[in-house]
XYZ file of C-alpha atoms in Angstrom:
690
model
C -1.362 33.806 -1.970
C 1.912 34.251 0.528
C -0.225 36.985 2.570
C -2.891 34.402 3.065
C -0.442 31.942 4.248
C 0.907 34.384 6.569
C -2.358 35.245 8.125
C -3.010 31.400 8.497
C -0.038 30.774 10.079
C -0.254 33.696 12.456
C -3.850 32.472 13.372
C -2.277 28.937 14.174
C 0.580 30.351 16.242
C -1.989 32.658 18.031
C -4.205 29.662 18.990
C -0.971 27.600 20.264
C 0.103 30.697 22.215
C -3.287 30.968 23.803
C -3.343 27.403 24.928
C -0.071 27.820 26.399
C -1.302 30.817 28.133
C -4.382 28.651 29.560
C -1.887 26.054 30.798
C 0.445 28.877 32.351
C -2.604 30.464 33.876
C -3.979 27.087 35.674
C -0.191 26.482 36.925
C -0.172 30.031 38.323
C -3.689 29.335 40.369
C -2.291 25.758 41.548
C -0.592 27.008 44.806
C -3.872 28.554 46.158
C -6.123 25.595 45.305
C -7.218 22.765 47.620
C -6.083 19.260 47.256
C -9.077 18.003 44.995
C -8.925 21.239 42.892
C -5.315 20.367 42.515
C -5.638 16.960 41.054
C -8.482 18.190 38.833
C -6.155 21.225 37.568
C -3.241 18.779 36.536
C -5.612 16.735 34.891
C -7.014 19.808 32.831
C -3.296 20.572 31.807
C -2.730 17.015 30.678
C -6.026 16.969 28.691
C -4.917 20.624 27.249
C -1.595 19.232 26.297
C -3.087 16.359 24.453
C -5.323 18.053 22.525
C -3.666 21.316 21.548
C -0.033 20.457 21.126
C 2.316 17.641 19.871
C 4.720 18.341 22.723
C 5.745 15.157 24.045
C 7.944 16.434 26.666
C 5.128 18.844 27.860
C 2.593 15.858 27.865
C 4.850 13.479 29.837
C 5.781 16.270 32.374
C 2.075 16.893 32.720
C 1.728 13.019 33.741
C 4.313 13.050 36.261
C 2.830 16.085 37.906
C -0.367 14.071 38.284
C 1.573 11.043 39.844
C 3.663 13.487 42.004
C 0.391 15.372 43.343
C -1.522 12.282 44.175
C 1.826 10.588 45.860
C 1.789 13.903 47.809
C -1.843 13.550 49.002
C -1.418 9.656 49.383
C -4.284 9.381 47.231
C -3.548 5.880 45.948
C -6.325 5.376 43.501
C -5.490 8.548 41.561
C -1.722 7.704 41.795
C -2.474 4.398 40.302
C -4.544 5.660 37.375
C -1.739 8.251 36.622
C 0.763 5.533 36.471
C -1.385 3.652 34.218
C -1.909 6.692 32.201
C 1.899 6.967 31.875
C 2.556 3.442 30.502
C -0.674 3.558 28.229
C 0.754 6.814 26.816
C 4.404 5.424 25.908
C 2.529 2.180 24.436
C -0.028 4.215 22.330
C 2.350 6.771 20.844
C 5.067 4.173 20.164
C 7.659 5.390 22.384
C 9.012 2.060 22.781
C 12.470 3.250 24.581
C 10.539 4.851 27.399
C 8.043 2.039 27.593
C 10.979 -0.486 28.207
C 12.725 1.841 30.616
C 9.872 2.836 32.934
C 7.334 -0.260 32.818
C 9.135 -2.345 35.364
C 9.584 0.699 37.734
C 5.621 1.229 37.338
C 4.987 -2.452 37.860
C 7.256 -2.737 40.994
C 4.930 -0.017 42.502
C 1.782 -2.178 41.798
C 3.451 -5.241 43.156
C 4.599 -3.404 46.395
C 0.912 -2.316 46.816
C -0.380 -5.757 45.813
C -2.586 -4.237 43.183
C -2.375 -7.478 41.053
C -4.784 -6.367 38.470
C -3.016 -3.140 37.534
C 0.482 -5.162 37.888
C -0.436 -7.769 35.263
C -2.272 -5.034 32.850
C 1.056 -3.162 32.909
C 2.870 -6.444 32.400
C 0.876 -7.110 29.207
C 1.183 -3.725 27.895
C 5.088 -4.293 28.309
C 5.119 -7.666 26.677
C 2.702 -6.482 23.686
C 5.172 -3.594 23.254
C 7.785 -6.185 22.683
C 5.602 -7.977 20.244
C 4.513 -5.162 18.295
C 7.926 -4.273 17.902
C 9.035 -7.595 16.187
C 10.604 -8.859 19.602
C 8.830 -12.314 19.585
C 11.214 -13.974 21.736
C 11.496 -11.277 24.533
C 7.620 -10.982 24.353
C 7.213 -15.022 24.999
C 9.336 -14.749 27.950
C 7.386 -11.961 29.496
C 4.361 -13.966 28.696
C 5.757 -17.106 30.463
C 6.951 -14.962 33.451
C 3.441 -13.393 33.710
C 1.581 -16.849 33.512
C 3.790 -18.422 35.984
C 3.374 -15.486 38.344
C -0.525 -15.165 37.937
C -0.422 -19.115 38.685
C 1.205 -18.375 42.043
C -1.282 -15.605 42.640
C -4.266 -17.483 41.391
C -5.210 -14.438 39.250
C -7.379 -14.870 36.183
C -6.929 -11.666 34.783
C -3.251 -12.154 34.816
C -3.683 -15.613 33.147
C -5.793 -14.226 30.425
C -3.518 -11.503 29.621
C -0.416 -14.014 29.376
C -2.575 -16.037 26.652
C -3.305 -12.762 25.132
C 0.186 -11.890 24.553
C 1.120 -15.530 23.413
C -1.778 -15.168 20.849
C -0.103 -12.019 19.737
C 3.199 -13.538 19.302
C 1.822 -16.573 17.493
C 0.007 -14.412 15.128
C 3.118 -12.368 14.463
C 5.034 -15.695 13.481
C 2.177 -16.641 11.262
C 1.381 -19.511 13.433
C -2.701 -19.246 13.121
C -3.768 -22.382 14.995
C -1.724 -21.713 18.014
C -2.879 -18.011 17.838
C -6.366 -18.970 17.780
C -6.048 -21.417 20.792
C -4.171 -18.567 22.782
C -6.765 -16.253 22.133
C -9.534 -18.604 23.054
C -7.862 -19.354 26.316
C -7.463 -15.486 26.891
C -11.368 -15.179 26.521
C -12.167 -18.316 28.834
C -10.212 -16.754 31.746
C -11.615 -13.202 30.957
C -15.083 -14.437 31.291
C -14.119 -15.604 34.765
C -13.677 -12.116 35.979
C -16.279 -9.803 37.719
C -14.748 -6.524 35.883
C -13.716 -7.006 32.539
C -10.386 -5.491 31.432
C -10.162 -2.547 28.955
C -8.223 -4.859 26.727
C -10.950 -7.413 26.321
C -12.348 -6.371 22.987
C -9.213 -6.270 21.767
C -8.931 -10.023 22.198
C -12.007 -10.684 20.176
C -10.951 -8.353 17.443
C -7.503 -10.177 17.009
C -9.309 -13.560 17.142
C -11.753 -12.298 14.257
C -9.007 -11.130 12.079
C -7.307 -14.649 12.238
C -10.587 -16.302 11.279
C -11.129 -13.969 8.520
C -7.563 -14.589 7.315
C -8.083 -18.398 7.350
C -11.536 -17.853 5.835
C -13.192 -19.613 8.717
C -16.341 -17.246 8.309
C -18.602 -19.365 10.214
C -16.499 -19.334 13.281
C -16.111 -15.771 12.892
C -20.153 -15.531 12.666
C -20.208 -17.422 15.704
C -17.972 -15.276 17.715
C -19.790 -12.260 17.143
C -22.488 -13.476 19.629
C -20.233 -13.334 22.867
C -18.491 -10.255 21.262
C -21.549 -8.126 21.315
C -22.461 -9.268 24.729
C -19.061 -8.030 25.991
C -19.486 -4.722 24.314
C -23.188 -4.409 25.864
C -21.520 -5.069 29.211
C -18.955 -2.226 28.571
C -21.617 0.076 27.767
C -23.470 -0.628 30.818
C -20.416 -0.077 32.953
C -19.615 3.259 31.049
C -16.548 1.945 29.361
C -17.844 1.806 25.915
C -15.680 3.213 23.123
C -16.918 3.955 19.432
C -14.136 2.072 17.987
C -14.717 -1.163 19.988
C -18.089 -1.197 18.281
C -16.548 -0.105 14.983
C -14.162 -3.061 14.817
C -17.111 -5.259 15.804
C -19.155 -4.112 12.921
C -15.985 -4.592 10.607
C -15.937 -7.964 11.535
C -19.603 -8.646 11.003
C -18.878 -7.140 7.496
C -16.078 -9.672 7.016
C -18.291 -12.364 7.697
C -21.058 -11.048 5.828
C -18.563 -10.846 2.702
C -17.113 -14.228 3.400
C -20.558 -16.016 3.510
C -21.647 -13.845 0.582
C -24.581 -11.951 2.207
C -23.882 -8.910 0.049
C -26.940 -6.912 0.807
C -26.176 -6.992 4.734
C -22.708 -6.124 4.284
C -23.616 -3.149 1.913
C -26.063 -1.729 4.591
C -23.781 -2.608 7.556
C -20.836 -0.564 5.825
C -23.139 2.322 5.564
C -23.974 2.204 9.228
C -20.123 1.747 10.203
C -19.171 4.886 8.179
C -21.746 7.002 9.990
C -20.715 5.798 13.208
C -16.967 6.126 12.909
C -15.203 8.238 15.633
C -13.493 11.419 14.622
C -9.835 11.040 13.609
C -10.145 7.118 13.103
C -8.162 7.413 10.076
C -7.165 3.527 9.978
C -10.980 2.404 10.497
C -12.010 4.868 7.662
C -9.279 3.159 5.263
C -10.624 -0.189 6.441
C -14.069 0.814 5.415
C -12.579 1.733 1.893
C -11.027 -1.681 1.687
C -14.207 -3.574 2.595
C -16.352 -1.468 0.192
C -13.954 -2.148 -2.619
C -14.475 -5.742 -1.608
C -18.087 -5.556 -1.887
C -18.013 -4.074 -5.156
C -15.536 -6.938 -6.541
C -18.148 -9.528 -5.324
C -21.112 -7.442 -6.948
C -18.798 -7.491 -10.245
C -18.954 -3.951 -10.259
C -15.474 -3.517 -10.996
C -14.924 0.131 -11.920
C -16.462 1.095 -8.740
C -14.229 -1.378 -6.879
C -11.112 0.168 -8.659
C -12.056 3.877 -7.645
C -12.385 2.624 -4.089
C -9.249 0.788 -4.170
C -7.328 3.403 -5.561
C -8.492 5.798 -2.499
C -7.313 3.106 -0.197
C -4.071 3.098 -2.000
C -3.331 6.687 -1.809
C -3.556 6.399 2.108
C -1.009 3.535 2.154
C 1.638 5.591 0.344
C 3.893 6.130 3.390
C 2.804 2.798 5.290
C 5.210 0.281 6.593
C 2.187 -2.224 7.403
C 3.223 -5.148 5.154
C 0.063 -7.308 5.703
C -2.083 -4.275 4.869
C 0.065 -3.365 1.862
C -0.170 -6.965 0.541
C -3.962 -7.068 1.039
C -4.629 -3.914 -0.829
C -2.545 -5.237 -3.673
C -3.974 -8.339 -3.555
C -7.655 -6.718 -4.082
C -6.231 -4.693 -6.592
C -4.863 -7.352 -8.757
C -8.121 -9.180 -8.530
C -9.908 -6.185 -10.009
C -7.322 -5.777 -12.672
C -7.947 -9.604 -13.727
C -11.756 -8.734 -14.020
C -11.109 -6.042 -16.058
C -8.772 -8.108 -18.488
C -5.682 -5.545 -17.232
C -3.337 -8.796 -17.037
C 0.078 -6.712 -17.232
C -1.116 -4.550 -14.297
C -2.250 -7.458 -12.568
C 0.964 -9.396 -12.903
C 2.915 -6.196 -11.748
C 0.905 -6.246 -8.551
C 1.625 -9.763 -7.643
C 5.310 -8.976 -8.436
C 5.119 -6.029 -5.878
C 3.405 -8.471 -3.331
C 6.347 -11.102 -3.731
C 8.999 -8.362 -2.960
C 7.140 -6.790 -0.032
C 7.273 -10.081 1.719
C 7.555 -13.568 -0.119
C 6.963 -15.195 3.359
C 3.286 -14.157 3.357
C 1.078 -16.469 1.116
C 4.248 -17.438 -0.813
C 2.664 -20.193 -2.776
C -0.668 -18.360 -3.545
C 1.195 -15.334 -4.629
C 3.531 -17.221 -7.024
C 0.827 -19.195 -8.332
C -1.225 -16.096 -9.149
C 1.895 -14.446 -10.514
C 2.398 -17.273 -12.939
C -1.258 -17.319 -13.742
C -0.876 -13.489 -14.708
C 2.235 -13.765 -16.542
C 0.535 -16.794 -18.727
C -2.370 -14.800 -19.460
C -0.338 -11.666 -20.320
C 1.684 -13.627 -22.588
C -1.420 -14.739 -24.303
C -2.122 -11.033 -24.959
C 1.270 -10.336 -26.411
C 1.043 -13.296 -28.735
C -2.326 -11.858 -29.996
C -0.813 -8.631 -30.352
C 2.031 -10.023 -32.543
C -0.345 -12.247 -34.799
C -2.201 -8.993 -35.575
C 0.877 -7.304 -36.306
C 2.007 -10.109 -38.752
C -1.533 -10.096 -40.237
C -1.140 -6.258 -41.021
C 2.315 -6.760 -42.438
C 0.742 -9.673 -44.761
C -1.975 -7.344 -45.899
C 0.607 -4.638 -46.858
C 2.734 -7.326 -48.920
C -0.478 -8.374 -50.836
C -1.327 -4.908 -51.730
C 2.376 -4.193 -52.740
C 2.205 -7.534 -55.148
C -1.102 -6.111 -56.702
C 0.551 -2.860 -57.527
C 3.929 -4.183 -58.205
C 3.175 -7.384 -60.379
C 6.732 -7.442 -61.387
C 7.726 -8.417 -57.702
C 5.368 -11.273 -57.641
C 7.902 -13.871 -58.799
C 10.785 -12.602 -56.428
C 8.261 -12.521 -53.641
C 7.140 -15.941 -53.908
C 10.681 -17.181 -54.150
C 11.630 -15.280 -50.960
C 8.429 -16.701 -49.225
C 9.408 -20.226 -49.870
C 12.750 -19.878 -48.833
C 11.214 -18.354 -45.621
C 9.042 -21.276 -45.259
C 11.698 -23.897 -45.799
C 13.785 -21.950 -43.298
C 10.712 -21.657 -40.610
C 10.083 -25.538 -41.282
C 13.783 -26.493 -40.477
C 13.583 -24.197 -37.179
C 10.119 -25.759 -36.275
C 11.956 -29.305 -36.672
C 14.961 -28.044 -34.510
C 12.634 -26.677 -32.028
C 10.577 -29.711 -31.914
C 13.564 -31.666 -31.344
C 14.624 -29.497 -28.746
C 11.288 -29.617 -26.931
C 11.402 -33.597 -27.046
C 14.523 -33.786 -25.321
C 13.429 -31.248 -22.550
C 10.160 -33.305 -22.130
C 12.122 -36.530 -21.891
C 14.221 -34.738 -19.432
C 11.017 -33.876 -17.469
C 9.691 -37.247 -17.735
C 12.725 -38.797 -16.153
C 12.609 -36.233 -13.028
C 9.027 -36.881 -12.904
C 9.745 -40.425 -12.542
C 12.452 -39.955 -10.001
C 9.930 -37.638 -7.936
C 7.433 -40.507 -8.049
C 10.033 -42.879 -6.905
C 10.923 -40.630 -4.293
C 7.401 -40.030 -3.012
C 6.878 -43.686 -3.145
C 9.763 -44.016 -0.812
C 8.566 -41.054 1.643
C 4.915 -42.803 1.676
C 6.713 -46.005 2.561
C 8.744 -44.428 5.511
C 5.395 -42.579 6.823
C 3.832 -45.928 6.926
C 6.391 -47.417 8.810
C 6.419 -44.615 11.081
C 2.756 -44.791 11.556
C 3.036 -48.661 12.206
C 5.818 -47.876 14.635
C 3.760 -45.044 16.298
C 0.727 -47.413 16.396
C 2.855 -49.908 18.331
C 3.344 -47.531 21.043
C 0.191 -47.521 22.168
C -1.725 -50.400 23.768
C -3.654 -52.842 21.484
C -5.092 -55.211 23.928
C -6.376 -54.438 27.407
C -6.710 -55.949 30.850
C -8.664 -59.142 31.034
C -10.626 -58.675 34.546
C -13.992 -59.232 35.309
C -14.119 -55.964 37.479
C -12.363 -53.892 34.810
C -13.769 -52.732 31.367
C -11.023 -50.507 29.700
C -10.853 -49.877 25.966
C -9.054 -47.035 23.923
C -8.758 -46.349 20.209
C -6.648 -43.720 18.296
C -7.013 -42.426 14.630
C -4.608 -40.008 13.546
C -5.761 -37.359 10.953
C -2.462 -37.752 8.812
C -0.011 -40.930 8.363
C 1.381 -40.035 11.634
C -0.190 -37.787 14.473
C 0.266 -36.332 17.841
C -2.296 -37.919 20.145
C -1.523 -40.394 22.766
C -2.815 -42.818 25.224
C -1.312 -45.514 27.545
C -1.891 -47.429 30.704
C -0.263 -49.544 33.388
C -1.706 -52.166 35.604
C -0.041 -52.419 38.934
C -1.655 -54.992 41.120
C -4.736 -53.218 41.872
C -3.816 -49.819 40.724
C -4.811 -48.698 37.008
C -2.766 -45.864 35.722
C -3.925 -44.419 32.426
C -3.262 -41.142 30.477
C -4.695 -39.482 27.216
C -2.998 -36.539 25.402
C -2.951 -34.225 22.513
C 0.326 -32.633 21.171
C 0.198 -29.097 19.728
C 0.472 -29.517 15.906
C 0.376 -32.437 13.668
C 2.419 -34.701 11.603
C 6.102 -36.149 12.217
C 7.099 -33.439 14.793
C 4.023 -34.330 16.548
C 4.802 -37.694 16.807
C 7.965 -37.618 18.153
C 6.878 -35.141 20.846
C 4.052 -37.931 21.406
C 6.528 -40.704 21.835
C 8.656 -38.882 24.301
C 5.574 -38.127 26.645
C 4.344 -41.723 26.290
C 7.563 -43.077 27.247
C 7.876 -40.832 30.252
C 4.437 -41.610 31.453
C 5.010 -45.289 31.596
C 8.350 -44.842 33.158
C 7.108 -42.338 35.915
C 3.891 -44.486 36.473
C 5.784 -47.585 37.149
C 7.426 -45.796 39.938
C 3.963 -45.339 42.016
C 3.679 -41.644 41.587
C 0.752 -39.506 42.016
C -0.695 -37.870 38.770
C 0.248 -34.482 39.590
C 3.832 -35.580 40.059
C 4.106 -37.415 37.025
C 2.657 -34.208 35.176
C 5.334 -32.118 36.753
C 8.217 -34.395 35.888
C 7.282 -34.812 32.131
C 6.595 -31.132 32.155
C 10.183 -30.533 33.418
C 11.825 -33.182 30.973
C 9.675 -31.649 27.921
C 10.071 -28.072 28.190
C 13.696 -27.911 28.232
C 16.136 -26.159 25.930
C 15.529 -29.059 23.257
C 12.116 -28.031 22.751
C 13.109 -25.101 20.345
C 9.377 -25.325 18.681
C 7.702 -24.272 21.870
C 5.579 -27.475 21.489
C 3.324 -28.920 24.439
C 0.948 -31.559 25.165
C -2.346 -31.552 27.041
C -3.042 -34.490 29.118
C -5.454 -35.993 31.398
C -3.395 -38.457 33.669
C -5.538 -40.863 36.060
C -4.952 -43.255 38.768
C -7.790 -45.672 39.825
C -7.859 -47.943 43.153
C -9.503 -51.020 41.567
C -10.491 -52.060 45.207
C -12.196 -48.898 46.431
C -13.174 -47.151 42.813
C -11.231 -44.090 44.156
C -9.907 -41.888 41.392
C -6.813 -39.572 41.678
C -6.237 -37.300 38.582
C -4.370 -34.363 37.231
C -5.676 -32.504 33.969
C -2.965 -30.592 32.440
C -4.980 -28.284 29.854
C -7.040 -31.067 28.410
C -10.614 -31.077 27.602
C -12.711 -32.120 30.773
C -13.535 -35.823 30.772
C -17.254 -36.959 30.904
C -18.756 -39.248 33.836
C -21.634 -41.318 33.463
C -23.911 -41.606 36.213
C -27.457 -42.915 36.317
C -27.742 -42.727 32.619
C -26.691 -38.845 32.875
C -23.537 -37.638 31.438
C -21.705 -34.567 32.735
C -18.328 -32.970 32.230
C -16.156 -33.252 35.407
C -15.247 -29.757 37.002
C -11.676 -29.397 37.261
C -8.722 -27.052 38.153
C -6.864 -24.906 35.581
C -3.455 -26.477 34.889
C -1.224 -25.361 32.165
C -0.180 -27.811 29.227
C 2.889 -29.858 29.651
C 6.067 -28.617 28.063
C 5.580 -24.657 28.009
C 7.514 -23.820 30.968
C 9.858 -25.486 33.373
C 9.158 -25.675 37.217
C 5.511 -25.390 36.671
C 3.390 -27.007 39.766
C 0.622 -29.161 38.800
C -2.430 -29.557 41.315
C -3.974 -33.010 41.680
C -7.740 -33.618 42.295
C -9.733 -36.785 43.510
C -13.279 -38.469 42.975
C -14.115 -40.538 45.846
C -15.798 -43.551 44.146
C -16.568 -44.061 40.230
C -17.351 -47.697 40.729
C -20.193 -48.553 38.103
C -19.796 -44.872 36.585
C -17.991 -45.053 33.188
C -15.538 -42.499 32.552
C -14.802 -41.133 29.067
C -11.751 -39.398 28.072
C -11.129 -37.809 24.831
C -9.031 -35.699 22.386
C -10.657 -32.521 20.719
C -10.715 -34.562 17.434
C -13.959 -35.764 18.664
C -15.925 -32.548 19.698
C -14.359 -30.223 17.097
C -14.756 -32.564 14.302
C -15.984 -30.661 11.401
C -18.405 -31.302 8.344
C -18.074 -29.926 4.822
C -19.861 -26.804 6.273
C -17.345 -26.381 8.894
C -19.881 -27.043 11.709
C -18.179 -28.935 14.639
C -19.642 -32.097 16.342
C -19.929 -30.024 19.680
C -19.708 -30.806 23.435
C -23.727 -30.767 23.427
C -24.096 -33.698 20.943
C -21.216 -35.612 22.773
C -23.189 -35.367 26.138
C -26.534 -36.262 24.438
C -25.067 -39.227 22.938
C -23.367 -40.597 26.179
C -26.590 -39.761 28.036
C -29.086 -41.284 25.810
C -27.207 -44.342 24.359
C -27.254 -47.264 26.674
C -23.943 -48.031 27.962
C -22.936 -51.906 26.829
C -19.109 -51.724 27.107
C -16.276 -49.231 26.947
C -15.288 -50.722 23.397
C -18.829 -50.505 21.973
C -19.145 -46.777 23.289
C -15.855 -45.791 21.533
C -16.950 -47.442 18.331
C -20.365 -45.743 18.608
C -18.926 -42.318 18.742
C -16.426 -42.854 16.153
C -19.150 -43.965 13.669
C -21.121 -40.947 14.895
C -18.158 -38.560 13.892
C -17.876 -40.072 10.546
C -21.689 -39.539 9.897
C -21.117 -36.141 10.986
C -17.724 -35.286 8.606
C -20.272 -36.490 5.663
C -17.111 -37.208 3.632
C -15.125 -34.017 4.949
C -11.120 -34.879 5.857
C -10.502 -34.996 9.385
C -9.333 -31.800 10.680
C -7.572 -33.617 13.835
C -6.351 -36.666 15.364
C -9.162 -38.700 17.196
C -8.277 -40.500 20.244
C -10.821 -41.855 22.946
C -10.625 -43.773 26.204
C -13.395 -45.358 28.205
C -12.916 -46.971 31.604
C -15.641 -48.678 34.150
C -14.873 -50.293 37.348
C -17.687 -53.044 38.181
C -18.499 -54.215 41.793
């Protein structure tokens, strides 16, 4: 056996020596090569070093050779590509110290040559390096700087990559709602590009993972359509990678499993397994996880257990907490169905120890359920043992009749003792029950007080938005707000100064009390600044500077549409700060207004906001709304949609602003079909008549 190992070791060392000899041979021939041949030679050395050795110093040195040779030849394209390769190498192989040390140097090179796309791509790699290393605040600061810089250069790639990093940071912080919004914004900016970045499929993949984690499988299914279109474009441009298709197909599997399309999921899993690239261990392990999930949903529990065990073996040395928890949660579900409650309970305990901040409530609930079921099994076991003891006693009585009298005396004494203990236990339980009743009563009283406070807060909040509107023959203005919870984060307001009408509508990130406090600040600032006859863009800038200071520790922001309507001329000045595009109704046709991209208010200080104008909207109703309208969901999680909004505003005759808002509110309620509102609903409509 030892001789066989010796031979294998010699063969391995010989192969390494052979490849090292190949690299030395190429280096020896480089002085006699032409410039074009030299670049290819250095590229070959890098490829050999990557495929034949784990020598990091050799691999990095070969990249620097490529950079230096391209610089000597003044071949900018090759030099840029090599510098990008260096930073991607540090990032892909988790060489974080090297990434942090060298990224800014390469970014300075790109900036000096005004290669903005490469510059922002390097910046996003650096920021994601911070994010994936758990340095969320640093990553968010880098994303902020990138966003502001990209706004200055009007670079959509930079804006899209900044939102991509923000999505990853929010995802790390388990703020899935904001992560979804950031990923969507990243995709929106990316779609404007003529050439798609290599990171574009990653954004779809991360967004799909968030949808799956939130069990939003209908949204995940809808996401697959533009995702496939993107990958098809990559194939045509020669940028297609097998792993991109693998992640896409795994997302299809997640959607099918979530929507219970089990036959489709099974066929797709087989195809995914056949198409996986060589060495993609993580993808192979993911396929095992989803095959186990499929068998679990098919109620083939032993097969599911076998596949889960294989997946667990791969995870022995993993430090990925979310994956460790997912695999254990799946195994616990399998154990429950197999009646192995003790093992299931232990798995839930392990999950709680790994990270009690992930799904804490669900994990504790499942743990309690498993402990209860396990206790039932213990009681049954004890009862069976007691029954066996009684049988032995009875058999002994038959054999030893002399002991019968003594046995009954002892048994009677035990019964009396047991009855006494039962009485004491009952008394103790009654005392505990009484204490629990007192605590429950106190909790109900506290809850009633909280509900009363929230109702008061709601009344205060509703008093901050106008309930009456101008009584003028030439002006038809109406607005309404319906919070999804007791208090909400939407806002609207107006201010009439002689023949000038200021109006605004906004949507604060998040819901509940924090959003309502942020809303109150934004409302107060709007009225104060509008009373000073400022233009909408300046109002947006000043509100942003006030709300994005150090006091905004939670990173809250508000999207706003701010308008200034001249009631004499019908001229509309406006500024849209990241809000939904309003609808203008002209000659019975409703269309979204095309607008510039401004950032939401409250994210970063010092933002410049761009104002726009419409020459004359006289006799053209203008409708502004929050996304509680177009994104309102029914029981099947289907959205009200932009298309339905435009159709209703185009086909229903305009009677008045109030009638329009009440009609849309009724249509939203009809669409929800009893489902709870998923967001605040706020609408404003204005029409100038001459």
